[in-house]
Amino acid sequence: MHLTIKLLRSIGSPFGSHNVQYNRTSESRKLFECSRRNRMKLLFLEKTKDPQFKKEFRREMKKYHDMLISISKISQIFAKQKIEYAVYKTIRPYRSATVDVDIIIFGGDENYRHSYEILPRDYYKLIVQGPTSTTVIDKKTKIGIDLYQEIAVSNIIYIDKNKLTNYVETIKIPTGITIKKLKPEADLLCVIAHSIIKEQMYTLSEYYTFIHYAKKLDLDAFLKLAKQNNLLNAVRTHTTITALLHNIAFGIVPQKLEELLCCLGEDRFEASRFVRKGLETPYKYHIISVARSLTEIIKGEKTRQSVAVQLYRMLNPKFSKDFVSKMVNHIIRETY
């Protein structure tokens, strides 16, 4: 049995808890390493409750707690300063520990600059500024916080943030603090677009995000948002792989995924390639799939304008060298 499928069965599915199958064997360490590569260690450790991973579980829970503390603190600052924002790709529909927090800043350039200039220097340190984002670090928790002026790769915008403003919800997180985050439809779309366009890689953290969001997803709203952002190809590819994995592991395709594939069709090219490669995850998308999604998003005016900016900035040798170096790293790495 493929290691990916063993890992899925060890954790189970929200569409059937009776599917959980985990034996504490010599393969436990392999499953744990697979969960690490797929960016969902805490979920594996919580579900399996294997005593040999007690130290790892405590470390992951501390990271999870620190992440929530960092989100709480910066959300309170933004609320007080009336900064319009939304946390995205960070608070998953299952407990997930991460070393960074992603926040989109709505409004214009002034609001974006204000978002990092108001942060107290006693508690936050500016790390780096990119073309469309700024990274600061919470000095106490050591959690990185990425503030996004645009959802982009370098200068290339792949989701128009202005089309997400109606998809912001207010929730209370375990710290008791109320924060703003993207609704499931928008958050999932950002996860999918990030996977295919920016990272060009499918991980099981995205599989579980999709599966857990599926139960409460408003399909009409999700498809409308995907169409508005020219991401139907990306959604088709990601849905196909997610449905395939769930079907192989548990013998069913969740209804919402079936409905999506009925509307969009299946990506048989990427599915057959994924099977040929032994269902191994993380899985690198074929360049054809990435190019197809890139070609689609260029239909958007804001994206076209950002591509022109990117091409102009590539004339700068230093910028071009840095961009190419990062692209090469994307090609050769095993995970992100």
mmCIF file of C-alpha atoms in Angstrom:
data_model
loop_
_atom_site.group_PDB
_atom_site.id
_atom_site.type_symbol
_atom_site.label_atom_id
_atom_site.label_comp_id
_atom_site.label_asym_id
_atom_site.label_seq_id
_atom_site.Cartn_x
_atom_site.Cartn_y
_atom_site.Cartn_z
ATOM 1 C CA MET A 1 0.000 0.000 0.000
ATOM 2 C CA HIS A 2 1.240 3.501 -0.860
ATOM 3 C CA LEU A 3 2.592 5.485 2.093
ATOM 4 C CA THR A 4 0.296 8.417 1.274
ATOM 5 C CA ILE A 5 -2.780 6.173 1.458
ATOM 6 C CA LYS A 6 -1.571 4.596 4.708
ATOM 7 C CA LEU A 7 -1.176 8.089 6.158
ATOM 8 C CA LEU A 8 -4.689 9.106 5.072
ATOM 9 C CA ARG A 9 -6.172 5.963 6.590
ATOM 10 C CA SER A 10 -4.238 6.453 9.839
ATOM 11 C CA ILE A 11 -5.902 9.858 10.216
ATOM 12 C CA GLY A 12 -9.324 9.005 8.805
ATOM 13 C CA SER A 13 -11.867 11.200 7.064
ATOM 14 C CA PRO A 14 -14.562 13.605 8.324
ATOM 15 C CA PHE A 15 -16.852 11.647 5.991
ATOM 16 C CA GLY A 16 -16.444 8.459 8.048
ATOM 17 C CA SER A 17 -14.538 8.226 11.337
ATOM 18 C CA HIS A 18 -14.794 4.438 11.183
ATOM 19 C CA ASN A 19 -12.165 4.582 8.454
ATOM 20 C CA VAL A 20 -9.329 5.225 10.925
ATOM 21 C CA GLN A 21 -6.674 2.519 10.625
ATOM 22 C CA TYR A 22 -3.458 2.970 12.570
ATOM 23 C CA ASN A 23 -1.136 0.324 13.917
ATOM 24 C CA ARG A 24 1.919 1.277 15.948
ATOM 25 C CA THR A 25 4.452 -0.507 13.794
ATOM 26 C CA SER A 26 7.930 0.017 12.454
ATOM 27 C CA GLU A 27 6.312 2.184 9.755
ATOM 28 C CA SER A 28 5.144 4.777 12.300
ATOM 29 C CA ARG A 29 8.273 6.873 11.832
ATOM 30 C CA LYS A 30 7.820 6.795 8.049
ATOM 31 C CA LEU A 31 4.237 7.994 8.437
ATOM 32 C CA PHE A 32 5.368 10.771 10.753
ATOM 33 C CA GLU A 33 8.036 11.885 8.267
ATOM 34 C CA CYS A 34 5.443 11.828 5.499
ATOM 35 C CA SER A 35 3.192 14.060 7.616
ATOM 36 C CA ARG A 36 6.132 16.420 8.155
ATOM 37 C CA ARG A 37 6.852 16.698 4.446
ATOM 38 C CA ASN A 38 3.156 17.339 3.858
ATOM 39 C CA ARG A 39 2.961 20.121 6.469
ATOM 40 C CA MET A 40 0.393 18.460 8.731
ATOM 41 C CA LYS A 41 2.361 16.933 11.610
ATOM 42 C CA LEU A 42 -0.026 18.098 14.324
ATOM 43 C CA LEU A 43 -3.033 16.509 12.648
ATOM 44 C CA PHE A 44 -1.212 13.163 12.386
ATOM 45 C CA LEU A 45 -0.002 13.323 15.992
ATOM 46 C CA GLU A 46 -3.453 14.263 17.323
ATOM 47 C CA LYS A 47 -5.264 11.514 15.474
ATOM 48 C CA THR A 48 -2.829 8.660 16.080
ATOM 49 C CA LYS A 49 -1.927 9.487 19.712
ATOM 50 C CA ASP A 50 1.214 7.384 19.390
ATOM 51 C CA PRO A 51 3.227 7.632 22.661
ATOM 52 C CA GLN A 52 6.563 7.447 20.830
ATOM 53 C CA PHE A 53 5.869 10.946 19.453
ATOM 54 C CA LYS A 54 5.104 12.683 22.766
ATOM 55 C CA LYS A 55 7.948 15.198 22.412
ATOM 56 C CA GLU A 56 7.007 16.031 18.831
ATOM 57 C CA PHE A 57 3.376 16.510 19.856
ATOM 58 C CA ARG A 58 4.317 18.928 22.646
ATOM 59 C CA ARG A 59 6.497 20.931 20.244
ATOM 60 C CA GLU A 60 3.729 21.143 17.662
ATOM 61 C CA MET A 61 1.163 22.196 20.263
ATOM 62 C CA LYS A 62 3.500 24.962 21.456
ATOM 63 C CA LYS A 63 3.892 26.174 17.869
ATOM 64 C CA TYR A 64 0.109 26.086 17.464
ATOM 65 C CA HIS A 65 -0.386 28.043 20.682
ATOM 66 C CA ASP A 66 2.300 30.606 19.725
ATOM 67 C CA MET A 67 0.659 31.062 16.327
ATOM 68 C CA LEU A 68 -2.709 31.823 17.954
ATOM 69 C CA ILE A 69 -1.069 34.277 20.374
ATOM 70 C CA SER A 70 0.630 36.091 17.472
ATOM 71 C CA ILE A 71 -2.623 36.289 15.497
ATOM 72 C CA SER A 72 -4.464 37.575 18.580
ATOM 73 C CA LYS A 73 -1.926 40.327 19.279
ATOM 74 C CA ILE A 74 -1.709 41.712 15.758
ATOM 75 C CA SER A 75 -5.473 41.457 15.240
ATOM 76 C CA GLN A 76 -6.045 43.583 18.338
ATOM 77 C CA ILE A 77 -3.587 46.188 17.033
ATOM 78 C CA PHE A 78 -5.279 46.293 13.621
ATOM 79 C CA ALA A 79 -8.745 46.523 15.179
ATOM 80 C CA LYS A 80 -7.651 49.471 17.334
ATOM 81 C CA GLN A 81 -6.029 51.225 14.357
ATOM 82 C CA LYS A 82 -8.963 50.408 12.044
ATOM 83 C CA ILE A 83 -6.789 48.498 9.579
ATOM 84 C CA GLU A 84 -8.949 46.390 7.246
ATOM 85 C CA TYR A 85 -7.383 42.951 7.046
ATOM 86 C CA ALA A 86 -8.062 39.217 6.908
ATOM 87 C CA VAL A 87 -5.976 36.271 8.058
ATOM 88 C CA TYR A 88 -5.812 33.654 5.295
ATOM 89 C CA LYS A 89 -4.190 30.269 4.578
ATOM 90 C CA THR A 90 -3.203 30.110 8.245
ATOM 91 C CA ILE A 91 -6.151 29.037 10.406
ATOM 92 C CA ARG A 92 -7.099 25.762 8.788
ATOM 93 C CA PRO A 93 -10.376 23.867 9.429
ATOM 94 C CA TYR A 94 -8.318 21.456 11.547
ATOM 95 C CA ARG A 95 -5.598 22.248 14.101
ATOM 96 C CA SER A 96 -2.433 23.126 12.253
ATOM 97 C CA ALA A 97 0.819 24.566 13.584
ATOM 98 C CA THR A 98 2.806 26.943 11.425
ATOM 99 C CA VAL A 99 5.847 29.186 11.806
ATOM 100 C CA ASP A 100 4.263 32.085 9.942
ATOM 101 C CA VAL A 101 0.967 33.922 9.663
ATOM 102 C CA ASP A 102 -0.431 35.254 6.371
ATOM 103 C CA ILE A 103 -2.513 38.443 6.440
ATOM 104 C CA ILE A 104 -3.961 40.325 3.483
ATOM 105 C CA ILE A 105 -4.249 44.093 3.970
ATOM 106 C CA PHE A 106 -7.228 45.605 2.170
ATOM 107 C CA GLY A 107 -7.372 49.147 0.842
ATOM 108 C CA GLY A 108 -4.701 51.163 -0.918
ATOM 109 C CA ASP A 109 -0.962 51.688 -0.547
ATOM 110 C CA GLU A 110 -1.326 54.031 2.422
ATOM 111 C CA ASN A 111 -3.311 51.472 4.421
ATOM 112 C CA TYR A 112 -0.700 48.813 3.591
ATOM 113 C CA ARG A 113 2.211 51.000 4.743
ATOM 114 C CA HIS A 114 0.285 51.939 7.858
ATOM 115 C CA SER A 115 -0.191 48.248 8.733
ATOM 116 C CA TYR A 116 3.516 47.680 9.403
ATOM 117 C CA GLU A 117 4.515 51.195 10.446
ATOM 118 C CA ILE A 118 2.136 51.118 13.443
ATOM 119 C CA LEU A 119 3.572 47.890 14.866
ATOM 120 C CA PRO A 120 5.446 48.563 18.141
ATOM 121 C CA ARG A 121 9.187 48.106 17.571
ATOM 122 C CA ASP A 122 9.529 46.655 21.079
ATOM 123 C CA TYR A 123 7.432 43.668 20.026
ATOM 124 C CA TYR A 124 7.960 43.365 16.268
ATOM 125 C CA LYS A 125 11.032 43.369 14.060
ATOM 126 C CA LEU A 126 10.966 44.137 10.345
ATOM 127 C CA ILE A 127 12.660 41.250 8.508
ATOM 128 C CA VAL A 128 12.235 41.842 4.780
ATOM 129 C CA GLN A 129 10.135 43.769 2.277
ATOM 130 C CA GLY A 130 9.295 42.286 -1.089
ATOM 131 C CA PRO A 131 7.497 43.762 -4.093
ATOM 132 C CA THR A 132 4.025 43.042 -2.648
ATOM 133 C CA SER A 133 4.583 41.922 0.947
ATOM 134 C CA THR A 134 6.342 42.761 4.202
ATOM 135 C CA THR A 135 7.549 40.222 6.761
ATOM 136 C CA VAL A 136 7.852 41.054 10.436
ATOM 137 C CA ILE A 137 8.629 38.736 13.327
ATOM 138 C CA ASP A 138 6.878 38.592 16.669
ATOM 139 C CA LYS A 139 9.867 38.894 19.015
ATOM 140 C CA LYS A 140 8.196 36.935 21.809
ATOM 141 C CA THR A 141 6.784 33.948 19.920
ATOM 142 C CA LYS A 142 9.325 34.061 17.039
ATOM 143 C CA ILE A 143 6.410 33.653 14.635
ATOM 144 C CA GLY A 144 6.837 35.366 11.256
ATOM 145 C CA ILE A 145 3.955 37.523 10.065
ATOM 146 C CA ASP A 146 3.604 38.157 6.339
ATOM 147 C CA LEU A 147 1.575 41.263 5.503
ATOM 148 C CA TYR A 148 0.384 41.169 1.905
ATOM 149 C CA GLN A 149 -0.358 44.243 -0.125
ATOM 150 C CA GLU A 150 -1.408 41.873 -2.915
ATOM 151 C CA ILE A 151 -1.758 38.108 -3.223
ATOM 152 C CA ALA A 152 1.077 37.624 -5.648
ATOM 153 C CA VAL A 153 4.222 35.814 -6.754
ATOM 154 C CA SER A 154 6.849 38.545 -6.801
ATOM 155 C CA ASN A 155 4.925 41.278 -8.662
ATOM 156 C CA ILE A 156 2.485 38.939 -10.421
ATOM 157 C CA ILE A 157 -0.958 39.161 -8.778
ATOM 158 C CA TYR A 158 -2.844 35.868 -9.000
ATOM 159 C CA ILE A 159 -5.895 36.771 -6.889
ATOM 160 C CA ASP A 160 -7.482 40.218 -6.855
ATOM 161 C CA LYS A 161 -7.886 41.095 -3.158
ATOM 162 C CA ASN A 162 -10.690 43.538 -4.007
ATOM 163 C CA LYS A 163 -12.809 40.549 -5.045
ATOM 164 C CA LEU A 164 -12.394 39.021 -1.579
ATOM 165 C CA THR A 165 -13.765 41.896 0.508
ATOM 166 C CA ASN A 166 -17.246 40.337 0.673
ATOM 167 C CA TYR A 167 -15.754 37.046 1.892
ATOM 168 C CA VAL A 168 -14.443 38.162 5.287
ATOM 169 C CA GLU A 169 -15.865 36.732 8.502
ATOM 170 C CA THR A 170 -15.308 37.465 12.175
ATOM 171 C CA ILE A 171 -14.524 34.486 14.414
ATOM 172 C CA LYS A 172 -13.373 33.873 17.970
ATOM 173 C CA ILE A 173 -10.204 31.776 18.191
ATOM 174 C CA PRO A 174 -9.184 29.575 21.176
ATOM 175 C CA THR A 175 -7.388 32.502 22.870
ATOM 176 C CA GLY A 176 -10.793 34.167 23.255
ATOM 177 C CA ILE A 177 -9.854 36.993 20.867
ATOM 178 C CA THR A 178 -12.085 37.940 17.928
ATOM 179 C CA ILE A 179 -10.262 38.151 14.604
ATOM 180 C CA LYS A 180 -11.061 38.557 10.912
ATOM 181 C CA LYS A 181 -10.356 35.796 8.417
ATOM 182 C CA LEU A 182 -11.452 34.806 4.949
ATOM 183 C CA LYS A 183 -14.607 32.707 4.680
ATOM 184 C CA PRO A 184 -14.127 29.036 3.628
ATOM 185 C CA GLU A 185 -14.877 29.743 -0.063
ATOM 186 C CA ALA A 186 -12.228 32.465 -0.334
ATOM 187 C CA ASP A 187 -9.725 30.796 1.974
ATOM 188 C CA LEU A 188 -9.877 27.522 0.038
ATOM 189 C CA LEU A 189 -9.468 29.346 -3.271
ATOM 190 C CA CYS A 190 -6.355 31.078 -1.912
ATOM 191 C CA VAL A 191 -4.956 27.732 -0.711
ATOM 192 C CA ILE A 192 -5.530 26.153 -4.134
ATOM 193 C CA ALA A 193 -4.081 29.099 -6.079
ATOM 194 C CA HIS A 194 -1.054 29.216 -3.773
ATOM 195 C CA SER A 195 -0.522 25.481 -4.269
ATOM 196 C CA ILE A 196 -0.566 25.526 -8.067
ATOM 197 C CA ILE A 197 0.626 28.988 -9.063
ATOM 198 C CA LYS A 198 3.063 29.936 -6.330
ATOM 199 C CA GLU A 199 4.357 26.656 -4.861
ATOM 200 C CA GLN A 200 3.551 24.408 -7.878
ATOM 201 C CA MET A 201 3.134 21.528 -5.444
ATOM 202 C CA TYR A 202 0.291 19.554 -3.849
ATOM 203 C CA THR A 203 0.611 18.637 -0.167
ATOM 204 C CA LEU A 204 -1.712 16.760 2.177
ATOM 205 C CA SER A 205 -2.195 19.896 4.268
ATOM 206 C CA GLU A 206 -4.171 21.202 1.279
ATOM 207 C CA TYR A 207 -5.996 17.879 0.903
ATOM 208 C CA TYR A 208 -7.253 18.112 4.497
ATOM 209 C CA THR A 209 -8.127 21.794 4.098
ATOM 210 C CA PHE A 210 -10.277 20.903 1.087
ATOM 211 C CA ILE A 211 -11.870 17.845 2.736
ATOM 212 C CA HIS A 212 -12.731 19.662 5.967
ATOM 213 C CA TYR A 213 -14.022 22.772 4.207
ATOM 214 C CA ALA A 214 -16.119 20.657 1.818
ATOM 215 C CA LYS A 215 -18.915 20.079 4.336
ATOM 216 C CA LYS A 216 -19.665 23.787 4.743
ATOM 217 C CA LEU A 217 -18.671 25.060 1.305
ATOM 218 C CA ASP A 218 -21.176 27.175 -0.646
ATOM 219 C CA LEU A 219 -20.433 25.722 -4.076
ATOM 220 C CA ASP A 220 -22.150 28.477 -6.050
ATOM 221 C CA ALA A 221 -20.186 31.164 -4.202
ATOM 222 C CA PHE A 222 -16.953 29.177 -4.520
ATOM 223 C CA LEU A 223 -17.332 28.659 -8.277
ATOM 224 C CA LYS A 224 -18.356 32.276 -8.782
ATOM 225 C CA LEU A 225 -15.255 33.483 -6.952
ATOM 226 C CA ALA A 226 -13.023 31.055 -8.876
ATOM 227 C CA LYS A 227 -14.478 32.301 -12.163
ATOM 228 C CA GLN A 228 -14.073 35.959 -11.173
ATOM 229 C CA ASN A 229 -10.391 35.309 -10.444
ATOM 230 C CA ASN A 230 -9.816 33.117 -13.518
ATOM 231 C CA LEU A 231 -8.876 30.089 -11.405
ATOM 232 C CA LEU A 232 -11.200 27.409 -12.772
ATOM 233 C CA ASN A 233 -8.306 25.354 -14.177
ATOM 234 C CA ALA A 234 -6.506 25.453 -10.835
ATOM 235 C CA VAL A 235 -9.667 24.384 -8.998
ATOM 236 C CA ARG A 236 -10.286 21.562 -11.487
ATOM 237 C CA THR A 237 -6.785 20.149 -11.054
ATOM 238 C CA HIS A 238 -6.767 20.417 -7.275
ATOM 239 C CA THR A 239 -10.274 18.953 -6.923
ATOM 240 C CA THR A 240 -9.389 16.029 -9.187
ATOM 241 C CA ILE A 241 -6.359 15.004 -7.093
ATOM 242 C CA THR A 242 -8.219 15.508 -3.797
ATOM 243 C CA ALA A 243 -11.190 13.414 -4.955
ATOM 244 C CA LEU A 244 -8.870 10.714 -6.318
ATOM 245 C CA LEU A 245 -6.987 10.395 -3.019
ATOM 246 C CA HIS A 246 -10.161 10.252 -0.943
ATOM 247 C CA ASN A 247 -11.689 7.631 -3.234
ATOM 248 C CA ILE A 248 -8.607 5.402 -3.140
ATOM 249 C CA ALA A 249 -8.224 5.731 0.634
ATOM 250 C CA PHE A 250 -11.877 5.461 1.665
ATOM 251 C CA GLY A 251 -13.838 4.177 -1.320
ATOM 252 C CA ILE A 252 -16.001 7.289 -1.747
ATOM 253 C CA VAL A 253 -15.826 10.770 -3.238
ATOM 254 C CA PRO A 254 -17.415 13.408 -0.977
ATOM 255 C CA GLN A 255 -20.565 14.831 -2.549
ATOM 256 C CA LYS A 256 -19.304 18.428 -2.799
ATOM 257 C CA LEU A 257 -16.219 17.237 -4.686
ATOM 258 C CA GLU A 258 -18.393 15.162 -7.018
ATOM 259 C CA GLU A 259 -20.538 18.221 -7.719
ATOM 260 C CA LEU A 260 -17.471 20.342 -8.418
ATOM 261 C CA LEU A 261 -16.080 17.776 -10.854
ATOM 262 C CA CYS A 262 -19.495 17.531 -12.508
ATOM 263 C CA CYS A 263 -19.385 21.295 -13.118
ATOM 264 C CA LEU A 264 -15.711 21.586 -14.089
ATOM 265 C CA GLY A 265 -14.785 18.155 -15.458
ATOM 266 C CA GLU A 266 -11.785 16.096 -14.364
ATOM 267 C CA ASP A 267 -8.121 16.820 -15.018
ATOM 268 C CA ARG A 268 -7.343 13.352 -16.382
ATOM 269 C CA PHE A 269 -3.845 14.341 -17.465
ATOM 270 C CA GLU A 270 -2.691 15.276 -13.958
ATOM 271 C CA ALA A 271 -4.646 12.434 -12.334
ATOM 272 C CA SER A 272 -3.038 9.736 -14.496
ATOM 273 C CA ARG A 273 0.400 11.268 -13.944
ATOM 274 C CA PHE A 274 -0.164 11.314 -10.176
ATOM 275 C CA VAL A 275 -1.092 7.612 -10.245
ATOM 276 C CA ARG A 276 1.950 6.751 -12.385
ATOM 277 C CA LYS A 277 4.174 8.462 -9.827
ATOM 278 C CA GLY A 278 2.813 6.184 -7.110
ATOM 279 C CA LEU A 279 0.501 8.719 -5.408
ATOM 280 C CA GLU A 280 3.555 10.136 -3.673
ATOM 281 C CA THR A 281 3.092 13.386 -1.789
ATOM 282 C CA PRO A 282 4.199 16.148 -1.790
ATOM 283 C CA TYR A 283 3.444 16.013 -5.503
ATOM 284 C CA LYS A 284 4.914 18.447 -8.032
ATOM 285 C CA TYR A 285 2.455 19.570 -10.685
ATOM 286 C CA HIS A 286 3.447 19.169 -14.313
ATOM 287 C CA ILE A 287 4.630 22.379 -15.948
ATOM 288 C CA ILE A 288 1.686 22.089 -18.366
ATOM 289 C CA SER A 289 -0.803 22.355 -15.483
ATOM 290 C CA VAL A 290 1.037 25.338 -14.005
ATOM 291 C CA ALA A 291 1.230 27.047 -17.407
ATOM 292 C CA ARG A 292 -2.467 26.411 -18.028
ATOM 293 C CA SER A 293 -3.387 28.138 -14.762
ATOM 294 C CA LEU A 294 -0.997 31.018 -15.439
ATOM 295 C CA THR A 295 -2.480 31.497 -18.903
ATOM 296 C CA GLU A 296 -5.953 31.651 -17.391
ATOM 297 C CA ILE A 297 -5.190 34.218 -14.677
ATOM 298 C CA ILE A 298 -3.620 36.561 -17.252
ATOM 299 C CA LYS A 299 -7.161 37.139 -18.533
ATOM 300 C CA GLY A 300 -7.635 39.436 -15.528
ATOM 301 C CA GLU A 301 -6.740 43.083 -16.107
ATOM 302 C CA LYS A 302 -5.038 43.495 -12.735
ATOM 303 C CA THR A 303 -2.903 40.405 -13.374
ATOM 304 C CA ARG A 304 -1.935 41.600 -16.870
ATOM 305 C CA GLN A 305 -0.811 44.923 -15.449
ATOM 306 C CA SER A 306 1.217 43.165 -12.754
ATOM 307 C CA VAL A 307 2.907 40.963 -15.379
ATOM 308 C CA ALA A 308 3.994 44.113 -17.201
ATOM 309 C CA VAL A 309 5.476 45.430 -13.939
ATOM 310 C CA GLN A 310 7.278 42.117 -13.404
ATOM 311 C CA LEU A 311 8.799 42.181 -16.906
ATOM 312 C CA TYR A 312 9.976 45.755 -16.398
ATOM 313 C CA ARG A 313 11.590 44.915 -13.044
ATOM 314 C CA MET A 314 13.324 41.894 -14.590
ATOM 315 C CA LEU A 315 15.466 44.407 -16.486
ATOM 316 C CA ASN A 316 17.210 45.038 -13.164
ATOM 317 C CA PRO A 317 20.009 42.401 -12.973
ATOM 318 C CA LYS A 318 19.868 42.114 -9.174
ATOM 319 C CA PHE A 319 16.095 41.634 -9.133
ATOM 320 C CA SER A 320 16.251 39.199 -12.053
ATOM 321 C CA LYS A 321 18.996 37.105 -10.414
ATOM 322 C CA ASP A 322 17.043 36.843 -7.159
ATOM 323 C CA PHE A 323 13.833 35.896 -8.984
ATOM 324 C CA VAL A 324 15.547 33.202 -11.079
ATOM 325 C CA SER A 325 17.279 31.790 -7.984
ATOM 326 C CA LYS A 326 13.930 31.391 -6.233
ATOM 327 C CA MET A 327 12.418 29.761 -9.312
ATOM 328 C CA VAL A 328 15.239 27.199 -9.454
ATOM 329 C CA ASN A 329 14.688 26.424 -5.776
ATOM 330 C CA HIS A 330 11.002 25.788 -6.533
ATOM 331 C CA ILE A 331 11.953 23.280 -9.195
ATOM 332 C CA ILE A 332 14.409 21.189 -7.161
ATOM 333 C CA ARG A 333 12.875 21.151 -3.653
ATOM 334 C CA GLU A 334 10.857 18.247 -2.241
ATOM 335 C CA THR A 335 8.468 20.316 -0.132
ATOM 336 C CA TYR A 336 7.912 23.897 1.012
#
